[in-house]
PDB file of C-alpha atoms and ligand atoms in Angstrom:
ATOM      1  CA  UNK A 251     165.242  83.435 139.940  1.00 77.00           C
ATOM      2  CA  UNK A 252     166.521  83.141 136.507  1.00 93.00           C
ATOM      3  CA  UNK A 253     170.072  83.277 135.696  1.00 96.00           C
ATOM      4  CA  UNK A 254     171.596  86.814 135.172  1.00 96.00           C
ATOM      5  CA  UNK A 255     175.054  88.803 134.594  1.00 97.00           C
ATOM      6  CA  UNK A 256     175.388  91.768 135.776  1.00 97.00           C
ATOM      7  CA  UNK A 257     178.180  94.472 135.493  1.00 96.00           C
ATOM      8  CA  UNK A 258     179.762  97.076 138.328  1.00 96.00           C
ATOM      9  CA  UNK A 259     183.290  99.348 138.155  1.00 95.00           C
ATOM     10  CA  UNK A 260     185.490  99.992 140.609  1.00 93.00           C
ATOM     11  CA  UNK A 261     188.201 102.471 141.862  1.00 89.00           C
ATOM     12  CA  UNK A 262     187.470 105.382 139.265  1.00 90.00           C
ATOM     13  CA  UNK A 263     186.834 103.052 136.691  1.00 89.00           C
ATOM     14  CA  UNK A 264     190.238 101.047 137.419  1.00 90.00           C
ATOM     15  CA  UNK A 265     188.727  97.818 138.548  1.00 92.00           C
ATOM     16  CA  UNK A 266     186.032  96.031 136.228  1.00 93.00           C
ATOM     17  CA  UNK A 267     183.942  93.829 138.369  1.00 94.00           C
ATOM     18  CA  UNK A 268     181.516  91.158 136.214  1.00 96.00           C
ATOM     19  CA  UNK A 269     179.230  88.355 138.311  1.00 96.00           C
ATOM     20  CA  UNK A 270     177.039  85.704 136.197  1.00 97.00           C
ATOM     21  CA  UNK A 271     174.923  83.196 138.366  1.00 96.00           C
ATOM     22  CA  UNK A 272     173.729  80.303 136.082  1.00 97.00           C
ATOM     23  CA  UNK A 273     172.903  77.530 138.959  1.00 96.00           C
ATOM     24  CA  UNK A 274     169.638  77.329 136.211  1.00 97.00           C
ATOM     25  CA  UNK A 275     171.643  76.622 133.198  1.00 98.00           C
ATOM     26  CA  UNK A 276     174.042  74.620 134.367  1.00 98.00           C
ATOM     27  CA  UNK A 277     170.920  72.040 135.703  1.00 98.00           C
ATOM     28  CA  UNK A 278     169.800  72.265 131.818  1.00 98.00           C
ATOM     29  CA  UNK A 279     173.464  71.099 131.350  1.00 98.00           C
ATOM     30  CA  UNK A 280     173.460  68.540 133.504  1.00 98.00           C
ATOM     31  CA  UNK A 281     170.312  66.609 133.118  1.00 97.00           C
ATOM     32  CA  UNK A 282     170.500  67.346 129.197  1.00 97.00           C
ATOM     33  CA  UNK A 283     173.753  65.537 129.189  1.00 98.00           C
ATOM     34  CA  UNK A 284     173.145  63.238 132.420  1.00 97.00           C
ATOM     35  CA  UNK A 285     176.125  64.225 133.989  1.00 98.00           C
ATOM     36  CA  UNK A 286     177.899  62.673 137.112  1.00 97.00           C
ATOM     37  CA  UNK A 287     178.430  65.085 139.793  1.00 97.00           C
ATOM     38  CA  UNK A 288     181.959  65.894 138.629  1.00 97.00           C
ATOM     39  CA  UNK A 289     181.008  66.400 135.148  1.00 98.00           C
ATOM     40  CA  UNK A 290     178.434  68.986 136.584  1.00 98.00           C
ATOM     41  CA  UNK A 291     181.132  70.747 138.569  1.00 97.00           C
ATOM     42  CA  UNK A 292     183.391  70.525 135.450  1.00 98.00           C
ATOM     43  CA  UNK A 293     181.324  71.919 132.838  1.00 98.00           C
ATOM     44  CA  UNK A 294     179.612  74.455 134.877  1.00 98.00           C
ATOM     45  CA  UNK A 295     182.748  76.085 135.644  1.00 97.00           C
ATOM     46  CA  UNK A 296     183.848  76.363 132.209  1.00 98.00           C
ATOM     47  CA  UNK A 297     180.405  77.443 130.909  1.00 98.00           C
ATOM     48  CA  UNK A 298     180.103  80.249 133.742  1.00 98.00           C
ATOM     49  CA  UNK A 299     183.591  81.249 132.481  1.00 98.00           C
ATOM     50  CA  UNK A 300     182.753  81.563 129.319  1.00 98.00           C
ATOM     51  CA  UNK A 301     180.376  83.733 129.961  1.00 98.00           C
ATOM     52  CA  UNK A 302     182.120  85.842 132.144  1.00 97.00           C
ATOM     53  CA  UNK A 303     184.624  85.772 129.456  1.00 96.00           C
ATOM     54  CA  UNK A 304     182.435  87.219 126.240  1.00 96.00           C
ATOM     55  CA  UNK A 305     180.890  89.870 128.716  1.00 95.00           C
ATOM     56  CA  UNK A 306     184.332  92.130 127.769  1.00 90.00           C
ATOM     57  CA  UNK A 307     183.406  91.772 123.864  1.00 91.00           C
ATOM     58  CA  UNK A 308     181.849  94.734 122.009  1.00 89.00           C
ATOM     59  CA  UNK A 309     179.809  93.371 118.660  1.00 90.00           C
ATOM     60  CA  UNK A 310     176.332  91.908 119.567  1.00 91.00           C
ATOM     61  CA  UNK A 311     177.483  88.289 117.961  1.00 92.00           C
ATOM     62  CA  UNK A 312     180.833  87.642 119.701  1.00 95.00           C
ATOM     63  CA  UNK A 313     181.467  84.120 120.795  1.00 96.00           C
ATOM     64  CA  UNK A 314     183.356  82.459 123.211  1.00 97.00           C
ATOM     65  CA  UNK A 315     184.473  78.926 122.982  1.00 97.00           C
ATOM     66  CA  UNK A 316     186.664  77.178 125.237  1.00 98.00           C
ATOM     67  CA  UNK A 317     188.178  73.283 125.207  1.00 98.00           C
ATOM     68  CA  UNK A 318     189.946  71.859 127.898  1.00 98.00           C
ATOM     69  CA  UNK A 319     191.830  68.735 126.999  1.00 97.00           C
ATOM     70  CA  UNK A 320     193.608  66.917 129.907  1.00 97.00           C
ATOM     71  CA  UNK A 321     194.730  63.649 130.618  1.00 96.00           C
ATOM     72  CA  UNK A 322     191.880  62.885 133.063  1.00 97.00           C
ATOM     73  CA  UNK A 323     189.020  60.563 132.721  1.00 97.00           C
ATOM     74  CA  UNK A 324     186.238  63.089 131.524  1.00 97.00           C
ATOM     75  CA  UNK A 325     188.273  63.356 127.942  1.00 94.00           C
ATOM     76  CA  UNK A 326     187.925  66.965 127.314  1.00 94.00           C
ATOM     77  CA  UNK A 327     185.248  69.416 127.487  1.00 97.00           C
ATOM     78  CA  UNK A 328     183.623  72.253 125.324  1.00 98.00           C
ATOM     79  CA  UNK A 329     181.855  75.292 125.613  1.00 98.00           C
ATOM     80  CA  UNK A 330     180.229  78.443 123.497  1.00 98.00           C
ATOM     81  CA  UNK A 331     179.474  81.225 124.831  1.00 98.00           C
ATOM     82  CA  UNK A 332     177.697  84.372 123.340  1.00 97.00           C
ATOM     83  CA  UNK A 333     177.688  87.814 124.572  1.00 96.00           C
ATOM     84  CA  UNK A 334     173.717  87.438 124.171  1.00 96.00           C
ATOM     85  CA  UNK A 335     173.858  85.321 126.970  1.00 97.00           C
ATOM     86  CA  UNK A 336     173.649  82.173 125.542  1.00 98.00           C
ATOM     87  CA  UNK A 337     176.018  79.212 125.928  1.00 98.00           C
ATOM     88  CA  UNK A 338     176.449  75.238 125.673  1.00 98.00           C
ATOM     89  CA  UNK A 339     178.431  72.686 125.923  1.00 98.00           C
ATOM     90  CA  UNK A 340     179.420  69.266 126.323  1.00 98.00           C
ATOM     91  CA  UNK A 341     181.962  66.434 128.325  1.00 98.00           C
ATOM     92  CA  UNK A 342     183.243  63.543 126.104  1.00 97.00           C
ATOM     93  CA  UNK A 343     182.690  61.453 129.135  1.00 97.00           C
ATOM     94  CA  UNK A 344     179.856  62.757 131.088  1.00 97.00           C
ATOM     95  CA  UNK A 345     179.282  60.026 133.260  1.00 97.00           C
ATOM     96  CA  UNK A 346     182.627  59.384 134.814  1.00 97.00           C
ATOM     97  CA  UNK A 347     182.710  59.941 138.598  1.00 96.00           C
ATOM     98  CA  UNK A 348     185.347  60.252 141.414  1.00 96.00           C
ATOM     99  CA  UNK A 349     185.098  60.086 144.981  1.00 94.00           C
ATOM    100  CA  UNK A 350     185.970  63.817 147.083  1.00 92.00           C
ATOM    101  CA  UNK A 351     188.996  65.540 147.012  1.00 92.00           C
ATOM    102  CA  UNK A 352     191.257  65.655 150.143  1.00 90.00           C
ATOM    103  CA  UNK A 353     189.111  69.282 150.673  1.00 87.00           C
ATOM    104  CA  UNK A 354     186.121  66.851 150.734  1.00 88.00           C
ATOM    105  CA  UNK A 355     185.746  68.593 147.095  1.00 90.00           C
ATOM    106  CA  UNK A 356     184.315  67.451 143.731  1.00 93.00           C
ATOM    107  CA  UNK A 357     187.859  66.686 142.573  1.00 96.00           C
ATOM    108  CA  UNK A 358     187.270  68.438 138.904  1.00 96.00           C
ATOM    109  CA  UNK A 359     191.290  68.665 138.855  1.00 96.00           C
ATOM    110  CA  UNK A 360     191.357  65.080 138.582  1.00 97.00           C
ATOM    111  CA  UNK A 361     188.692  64.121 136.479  1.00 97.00           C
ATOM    112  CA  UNK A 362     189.925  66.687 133.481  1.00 97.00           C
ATOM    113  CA  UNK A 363     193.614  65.793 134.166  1.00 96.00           C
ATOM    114  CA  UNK A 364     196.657  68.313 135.279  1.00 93.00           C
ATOM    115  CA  UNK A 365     198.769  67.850 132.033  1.00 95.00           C
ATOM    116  CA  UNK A 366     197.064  68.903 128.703  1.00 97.00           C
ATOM    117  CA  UNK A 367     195.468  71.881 127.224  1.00 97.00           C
ATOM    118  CA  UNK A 368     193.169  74.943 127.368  1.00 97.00           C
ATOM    119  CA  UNK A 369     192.153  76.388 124.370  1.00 97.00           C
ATOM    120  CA  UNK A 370     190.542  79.955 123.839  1.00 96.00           C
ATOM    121  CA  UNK A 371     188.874  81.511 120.842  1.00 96.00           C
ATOM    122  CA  UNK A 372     187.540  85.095 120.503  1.00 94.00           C
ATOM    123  CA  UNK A 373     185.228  85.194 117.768  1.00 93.00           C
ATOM    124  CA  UNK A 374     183.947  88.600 116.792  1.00 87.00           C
ATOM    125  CA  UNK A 375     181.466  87.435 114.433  1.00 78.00           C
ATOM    126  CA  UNK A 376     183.439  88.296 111.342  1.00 77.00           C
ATOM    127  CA  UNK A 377     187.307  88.193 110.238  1.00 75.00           C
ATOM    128  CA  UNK A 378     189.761  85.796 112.062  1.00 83.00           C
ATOM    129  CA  UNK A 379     189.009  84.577 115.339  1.00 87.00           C
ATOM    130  CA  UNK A 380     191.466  85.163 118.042  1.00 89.00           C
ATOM    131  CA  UNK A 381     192.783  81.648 119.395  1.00 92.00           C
ATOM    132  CA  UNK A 382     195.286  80.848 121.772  1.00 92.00           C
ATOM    133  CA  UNK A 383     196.454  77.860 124.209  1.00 95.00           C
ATOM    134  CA  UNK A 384     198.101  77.629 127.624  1.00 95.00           C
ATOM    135  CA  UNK A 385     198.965  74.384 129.257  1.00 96.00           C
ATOM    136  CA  UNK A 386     196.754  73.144 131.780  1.00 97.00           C
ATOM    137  CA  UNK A 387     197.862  74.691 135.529  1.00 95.00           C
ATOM    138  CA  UNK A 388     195.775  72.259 137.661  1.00 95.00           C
ATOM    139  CA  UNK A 389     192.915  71.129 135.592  1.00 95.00           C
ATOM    140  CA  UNK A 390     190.308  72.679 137.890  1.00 95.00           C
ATOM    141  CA  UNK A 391     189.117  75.444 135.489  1.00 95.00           C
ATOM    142  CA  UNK A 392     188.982  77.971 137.745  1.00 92.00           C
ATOM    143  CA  UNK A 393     193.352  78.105 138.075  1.00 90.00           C
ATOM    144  CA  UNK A 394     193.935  77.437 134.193  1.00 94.00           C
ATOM    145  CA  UNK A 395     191.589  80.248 133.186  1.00 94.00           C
ATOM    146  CA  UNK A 396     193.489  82.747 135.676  1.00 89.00           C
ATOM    147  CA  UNK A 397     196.742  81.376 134.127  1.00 90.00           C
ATOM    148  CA  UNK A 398     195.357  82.159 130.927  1.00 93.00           C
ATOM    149  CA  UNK A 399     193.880  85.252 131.200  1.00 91.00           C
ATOM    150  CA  UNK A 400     197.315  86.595 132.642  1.00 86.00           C
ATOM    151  CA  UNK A 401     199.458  84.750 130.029  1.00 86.00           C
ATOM    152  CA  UNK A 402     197.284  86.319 127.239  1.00 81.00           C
ATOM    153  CA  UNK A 403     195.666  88.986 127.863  1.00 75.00           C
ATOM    154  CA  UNK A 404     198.459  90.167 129.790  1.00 75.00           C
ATOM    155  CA  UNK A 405     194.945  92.176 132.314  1.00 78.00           C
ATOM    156  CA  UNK A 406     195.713  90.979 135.947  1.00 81.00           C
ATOM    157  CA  UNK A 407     192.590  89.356 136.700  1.00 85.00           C
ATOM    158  CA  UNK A 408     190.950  87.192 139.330  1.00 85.00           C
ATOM    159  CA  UNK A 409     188.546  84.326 138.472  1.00 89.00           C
ATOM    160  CA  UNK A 410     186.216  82.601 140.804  1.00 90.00           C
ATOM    161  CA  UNK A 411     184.358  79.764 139.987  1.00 93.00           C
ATOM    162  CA  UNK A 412     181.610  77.907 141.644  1.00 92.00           C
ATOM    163  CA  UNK A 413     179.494  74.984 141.234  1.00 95.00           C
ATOM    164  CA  UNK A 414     177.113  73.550 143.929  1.00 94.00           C
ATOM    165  CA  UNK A 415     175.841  70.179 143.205  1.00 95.00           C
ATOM    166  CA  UNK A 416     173.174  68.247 145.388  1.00 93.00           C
ATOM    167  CA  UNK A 417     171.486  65.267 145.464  1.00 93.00           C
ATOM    168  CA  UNK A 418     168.521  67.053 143.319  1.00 94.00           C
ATOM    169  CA  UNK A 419     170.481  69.022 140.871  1.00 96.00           C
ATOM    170  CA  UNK A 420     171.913  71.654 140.863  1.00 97.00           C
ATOM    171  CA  UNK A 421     172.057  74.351 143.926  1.00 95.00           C
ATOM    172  CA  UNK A 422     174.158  76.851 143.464  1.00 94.00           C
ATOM    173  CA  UNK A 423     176.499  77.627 140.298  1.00 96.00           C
ATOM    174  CA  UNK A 424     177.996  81.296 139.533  1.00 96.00           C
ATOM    175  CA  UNK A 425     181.309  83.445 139.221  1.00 95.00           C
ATOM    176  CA  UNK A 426     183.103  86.317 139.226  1.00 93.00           C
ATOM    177  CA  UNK A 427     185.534  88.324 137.300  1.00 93.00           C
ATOM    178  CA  UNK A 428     187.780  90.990 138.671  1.00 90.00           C
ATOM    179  CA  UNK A 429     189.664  92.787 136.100  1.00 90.00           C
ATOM    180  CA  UNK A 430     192.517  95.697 136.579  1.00 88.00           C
ATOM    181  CA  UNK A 431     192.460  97.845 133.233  1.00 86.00           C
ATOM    182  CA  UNK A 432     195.099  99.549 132.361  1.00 82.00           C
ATOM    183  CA  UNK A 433     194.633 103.034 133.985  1.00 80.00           C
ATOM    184  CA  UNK A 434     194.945 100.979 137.091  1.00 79.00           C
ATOM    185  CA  UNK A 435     197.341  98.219 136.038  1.00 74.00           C
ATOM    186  CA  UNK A 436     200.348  99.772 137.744  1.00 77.00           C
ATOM    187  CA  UNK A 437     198.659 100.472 141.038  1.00 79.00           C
ATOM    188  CA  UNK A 438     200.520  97.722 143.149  1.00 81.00           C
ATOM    189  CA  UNK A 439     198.777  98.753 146.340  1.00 82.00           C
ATOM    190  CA  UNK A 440     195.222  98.108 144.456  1.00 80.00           C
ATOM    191  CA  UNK A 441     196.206  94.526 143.079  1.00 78.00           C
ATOM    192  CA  UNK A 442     197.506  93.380 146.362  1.00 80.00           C
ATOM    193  CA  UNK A 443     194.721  94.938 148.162  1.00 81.00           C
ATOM    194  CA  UNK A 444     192.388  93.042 145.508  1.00 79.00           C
ATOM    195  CA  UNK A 445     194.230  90.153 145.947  1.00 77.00           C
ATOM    196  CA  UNK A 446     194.128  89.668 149.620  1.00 79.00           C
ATOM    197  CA  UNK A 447     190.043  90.111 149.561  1.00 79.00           C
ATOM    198  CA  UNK A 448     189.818  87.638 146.642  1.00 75.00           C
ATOM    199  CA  UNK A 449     191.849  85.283 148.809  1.00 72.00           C
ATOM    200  CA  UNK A 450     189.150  85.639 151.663  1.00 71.00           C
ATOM    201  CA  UNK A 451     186.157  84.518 149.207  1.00 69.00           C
ATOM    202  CA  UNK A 452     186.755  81.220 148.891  1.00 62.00           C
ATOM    203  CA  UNK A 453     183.129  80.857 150.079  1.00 69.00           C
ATOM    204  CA  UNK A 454     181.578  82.014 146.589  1.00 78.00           C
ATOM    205  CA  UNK A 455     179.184  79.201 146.421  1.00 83.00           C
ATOM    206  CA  UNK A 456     178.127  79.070 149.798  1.00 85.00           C
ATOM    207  CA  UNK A 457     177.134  82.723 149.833  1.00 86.00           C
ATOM    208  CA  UNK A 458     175.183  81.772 146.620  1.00 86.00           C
ATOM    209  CA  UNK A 459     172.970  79.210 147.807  1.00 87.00           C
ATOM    210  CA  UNK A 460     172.387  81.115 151.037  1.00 88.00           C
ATOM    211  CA  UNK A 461     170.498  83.208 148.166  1.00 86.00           C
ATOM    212  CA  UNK A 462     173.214  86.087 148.680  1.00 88.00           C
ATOM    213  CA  UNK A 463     172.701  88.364 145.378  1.00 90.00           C
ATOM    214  CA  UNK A 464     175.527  89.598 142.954  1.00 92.00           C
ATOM    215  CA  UNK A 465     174.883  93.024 144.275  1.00 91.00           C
ATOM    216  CA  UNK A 466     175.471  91.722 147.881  1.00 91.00           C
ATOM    217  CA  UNK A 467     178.580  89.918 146.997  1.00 91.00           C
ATOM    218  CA  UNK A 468     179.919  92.982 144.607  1.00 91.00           C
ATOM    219  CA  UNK A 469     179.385  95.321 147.790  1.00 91.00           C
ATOM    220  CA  UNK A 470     181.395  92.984 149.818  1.00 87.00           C
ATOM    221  CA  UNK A 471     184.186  92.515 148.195  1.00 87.00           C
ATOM    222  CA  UNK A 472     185.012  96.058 146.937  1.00 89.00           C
ATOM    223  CA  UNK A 473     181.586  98.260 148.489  1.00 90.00           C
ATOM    224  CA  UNK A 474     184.593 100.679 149.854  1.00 90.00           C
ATOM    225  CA  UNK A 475     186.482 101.456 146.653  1.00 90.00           C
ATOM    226  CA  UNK A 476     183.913 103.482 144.727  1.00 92.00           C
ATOM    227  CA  UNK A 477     182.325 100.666 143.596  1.00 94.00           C
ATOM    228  CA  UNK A 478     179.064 101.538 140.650  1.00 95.00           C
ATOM    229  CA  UNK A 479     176.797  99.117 139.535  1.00 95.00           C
ATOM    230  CA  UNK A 480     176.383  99.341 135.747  1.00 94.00           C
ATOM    231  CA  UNK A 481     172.403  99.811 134.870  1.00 90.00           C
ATOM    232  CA  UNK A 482     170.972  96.458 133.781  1.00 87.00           C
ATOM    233  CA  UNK A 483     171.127  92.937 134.438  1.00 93.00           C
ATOM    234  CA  UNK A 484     171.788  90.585 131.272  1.00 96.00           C
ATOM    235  CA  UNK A 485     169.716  87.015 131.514  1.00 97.00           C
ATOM    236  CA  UNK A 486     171.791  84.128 130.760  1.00 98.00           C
ATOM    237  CA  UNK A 487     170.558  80.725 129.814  1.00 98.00           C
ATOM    238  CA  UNK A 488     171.371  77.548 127.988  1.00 98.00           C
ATOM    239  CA  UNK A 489     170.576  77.298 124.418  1.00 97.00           C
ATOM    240  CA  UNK A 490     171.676  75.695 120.809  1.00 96.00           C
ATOM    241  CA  UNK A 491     171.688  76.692 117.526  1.00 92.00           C
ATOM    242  CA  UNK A 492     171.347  73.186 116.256  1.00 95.00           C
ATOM    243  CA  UNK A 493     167.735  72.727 114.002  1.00 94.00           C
ATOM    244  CA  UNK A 494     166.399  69.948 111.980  1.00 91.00           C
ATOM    245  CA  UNK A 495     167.559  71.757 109.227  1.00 91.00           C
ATOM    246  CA  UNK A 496     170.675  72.241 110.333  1.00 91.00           C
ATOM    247  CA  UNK A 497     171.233  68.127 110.430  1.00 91.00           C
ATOM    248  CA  UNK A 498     169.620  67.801 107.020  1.00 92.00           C
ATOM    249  CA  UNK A 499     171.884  69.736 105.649  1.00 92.00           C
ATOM    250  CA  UNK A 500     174.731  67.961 107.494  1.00 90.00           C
ATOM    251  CA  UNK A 501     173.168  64.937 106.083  1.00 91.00           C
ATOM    252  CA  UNK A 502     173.541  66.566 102.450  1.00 92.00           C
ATOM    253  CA  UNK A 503     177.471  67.120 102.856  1.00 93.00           C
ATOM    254  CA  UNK A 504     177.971  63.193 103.080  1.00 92.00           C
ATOM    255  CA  UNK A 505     176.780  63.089  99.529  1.00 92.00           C
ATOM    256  CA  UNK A 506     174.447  60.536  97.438  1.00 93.00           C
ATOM    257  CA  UNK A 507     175.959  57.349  97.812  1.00 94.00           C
ATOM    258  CA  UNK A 508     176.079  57.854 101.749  1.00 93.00           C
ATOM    259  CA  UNK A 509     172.716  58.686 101.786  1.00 94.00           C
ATOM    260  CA  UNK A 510     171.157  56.047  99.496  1.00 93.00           C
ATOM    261  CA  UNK A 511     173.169  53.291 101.842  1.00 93.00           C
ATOM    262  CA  UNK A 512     171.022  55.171 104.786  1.00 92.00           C
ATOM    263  CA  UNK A 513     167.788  54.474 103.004  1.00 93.00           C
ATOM    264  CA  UNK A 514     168.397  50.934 101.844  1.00 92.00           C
ATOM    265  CA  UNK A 515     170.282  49.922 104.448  1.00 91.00           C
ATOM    266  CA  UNK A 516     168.962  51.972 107.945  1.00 88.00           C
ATOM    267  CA  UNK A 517     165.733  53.399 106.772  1.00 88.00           C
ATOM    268  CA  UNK A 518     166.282  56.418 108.204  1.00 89.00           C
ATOM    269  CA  UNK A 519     168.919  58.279 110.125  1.00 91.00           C
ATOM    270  CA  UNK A 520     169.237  59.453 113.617  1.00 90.00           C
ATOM    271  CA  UNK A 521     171.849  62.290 114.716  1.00 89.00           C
ATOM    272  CA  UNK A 522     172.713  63.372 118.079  1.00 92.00           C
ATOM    273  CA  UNK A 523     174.030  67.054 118.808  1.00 94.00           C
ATOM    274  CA  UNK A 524     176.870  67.258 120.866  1.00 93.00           C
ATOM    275  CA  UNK A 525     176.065  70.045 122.674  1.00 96.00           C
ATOM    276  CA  UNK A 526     172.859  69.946 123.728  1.00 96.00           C
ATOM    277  CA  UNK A 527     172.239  65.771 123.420  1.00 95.00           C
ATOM    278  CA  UNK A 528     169.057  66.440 121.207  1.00 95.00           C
ATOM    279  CA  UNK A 529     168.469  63.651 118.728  1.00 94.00           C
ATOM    280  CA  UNK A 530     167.258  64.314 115.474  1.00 94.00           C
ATOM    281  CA  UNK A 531     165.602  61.830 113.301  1.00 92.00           C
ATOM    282  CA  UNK A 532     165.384  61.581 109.607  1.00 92.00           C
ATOM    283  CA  UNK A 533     162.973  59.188 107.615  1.00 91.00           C
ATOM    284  CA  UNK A 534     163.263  57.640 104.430  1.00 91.00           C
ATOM    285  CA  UNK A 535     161.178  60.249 102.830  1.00 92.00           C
ATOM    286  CA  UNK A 536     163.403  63.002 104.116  1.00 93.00           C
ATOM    287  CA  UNK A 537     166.414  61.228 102.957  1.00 93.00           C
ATOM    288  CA  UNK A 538     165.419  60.362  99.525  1.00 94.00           C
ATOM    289  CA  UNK A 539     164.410  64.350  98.858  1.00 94.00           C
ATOM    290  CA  UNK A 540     168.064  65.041 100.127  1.00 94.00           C
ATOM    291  CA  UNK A 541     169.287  62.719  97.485  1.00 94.00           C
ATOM    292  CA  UNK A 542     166.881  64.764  94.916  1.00 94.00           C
ATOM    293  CA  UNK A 543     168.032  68.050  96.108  1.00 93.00           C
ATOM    294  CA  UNK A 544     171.823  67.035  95.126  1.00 93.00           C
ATOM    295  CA  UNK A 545     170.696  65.514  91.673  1.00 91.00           C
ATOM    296  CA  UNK A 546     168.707  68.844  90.713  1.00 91.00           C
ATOM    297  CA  UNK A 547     171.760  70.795  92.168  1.00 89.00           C
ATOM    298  CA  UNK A 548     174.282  68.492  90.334  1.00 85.00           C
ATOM    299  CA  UNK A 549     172.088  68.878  87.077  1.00 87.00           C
ATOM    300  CA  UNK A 550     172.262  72.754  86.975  1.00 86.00           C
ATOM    301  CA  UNK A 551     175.838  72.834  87.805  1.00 81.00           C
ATOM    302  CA  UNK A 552     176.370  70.936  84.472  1.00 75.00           C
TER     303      UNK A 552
HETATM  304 ZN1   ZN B 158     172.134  71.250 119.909  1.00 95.19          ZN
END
């Protein structure tokens, strides 16, 4: 089934509930970027967040990014998401691997490394993008999102995160988000009462790859509190906005003598996007009308 998010309330509208699987886009992910098992685990979380994280945005072109930056081996991580369901990303070390956790878990903690960085920016498509940074809580995603979502947004919110990786792939990625808006926000019985069933679904992925739906899981968790399932599901997938003519014109920007170097030198040039691995090639011929575009440009700016 493809990838979908899909949206529910709860307690008279108190309690917003959001649930994204993307087990499909995070296999894109990894065998786009040929990441190790922990790099899967990694990234997936933190695109699955981000996605869960646009969903709250009103205008059709807000975007999402987050960066981790810890002291682990992986190097940092980054991730757009779109509230049209798209999102990519990338690990600056996607092959490095570690053995199990002491839970006998992918030990993503490790691999990003506890002390550094999480970076957020809310980009509504126009303006000034909304950016801010917590330090890193345990470096598993999942904990340093929470931390930031209540050090920021000041919403009391739960975050579960979830990636299943086999020895073919992907099996089972998704996540939640549980928010408490403010009608509801001083409801102490409610939170706690939130919190305690939260605390009981540590099994998120397993329930997942038993093919459990969103709808399923929703029900369990707060079925008894008036919970409505908004109309609609939202399909979700990997996808970049890089183009050929996107790199030409990155090309362009490094200006005439760069290029002409390129053409006598390399014959050509080859760029990789970051996000999304794809390698772009440019020829000789393609280089030397880049070099005519700036002359005729240069010309009529005289
Ligand atoms: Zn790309």
């Amino acid at each position: 089934m493809a990838d979908q998010l899909i949206r529910a309330t709860a307690a008279d509208g108190g309690i917003r509930v959001v649930g994204v699987t993307t087990t499909r886009l995070v296999e894109v992910a990894r065998s786009r970027h040929e990441l190790s098992y922990v790099a899967t685990a990694a990234l997936g979380r933190a695109m699955t967040a981000g996605l869960l994280l646009v969903s709250s945005m009103k205008k059709p072109e807000s975007r999402v990014n987050i960066r981790v930056r810890g002291s682990g081996p992986l190097g940092g991580l980054m991730v757009d998401a779109g509230l049209d369901g798209t999102v990519r990303g990338y690990v600056e070390k996607p092959k490095v691997e570690l053995p199990p956790n002491a839970d006998g878990k992918l030990d993503v903690g490790s691999a990003v490394g506890r002390d550094g960085y999480l970076y957020v920016v809310r980009d509504v498509g126009h303006g000034y993008p909304y950016s801010s940074t917590v330090e890193l809580v345990t470096g598993e995603i999942g904990d340093d999102l929470t931390h930031y979502l209540a050090s920021s947004e000041q919403t009391p919110s739960a975050l579960v995160l979830g990636v299943f990786v086999g020895a073919d792939g992907v099996e089972a990625a998704g996540g939640l988000l549980l928010q408490v808006l403010p009608k509801a926000a001083r409801d102490e019985a409610l939170i706690s009462q939130l919190e305690s069933r939260l605390g009981s679904l540590t099994g998120f992925t397993p329930l997942l790859k038993e093919g459990r739906s969103l709808p399923q899981i929703f029900d369990e968790l707060v079925g008894d509190m008036g919970l409505e399932m908004l109309p609609g599901s939202q399909l979700v997938q990997f996808s970049c906005r890089c183009s050929r003519d996107r790199m030409l014109g990155a090309l362009k920007l490094l200006g005439t003598d760069e290029l002409i170097d390129m053409i006598e030198v390399d014959k050509g040039a080859e760029a990789v996007c970051h996000f999304c691995n794809e390698t772009y090639h440019a020829d000789d011929d393609q280089l030397r009308s880049l070099v005519k575009e700036l002359k005729v440009e240069r010309l009529s700016a005289e």
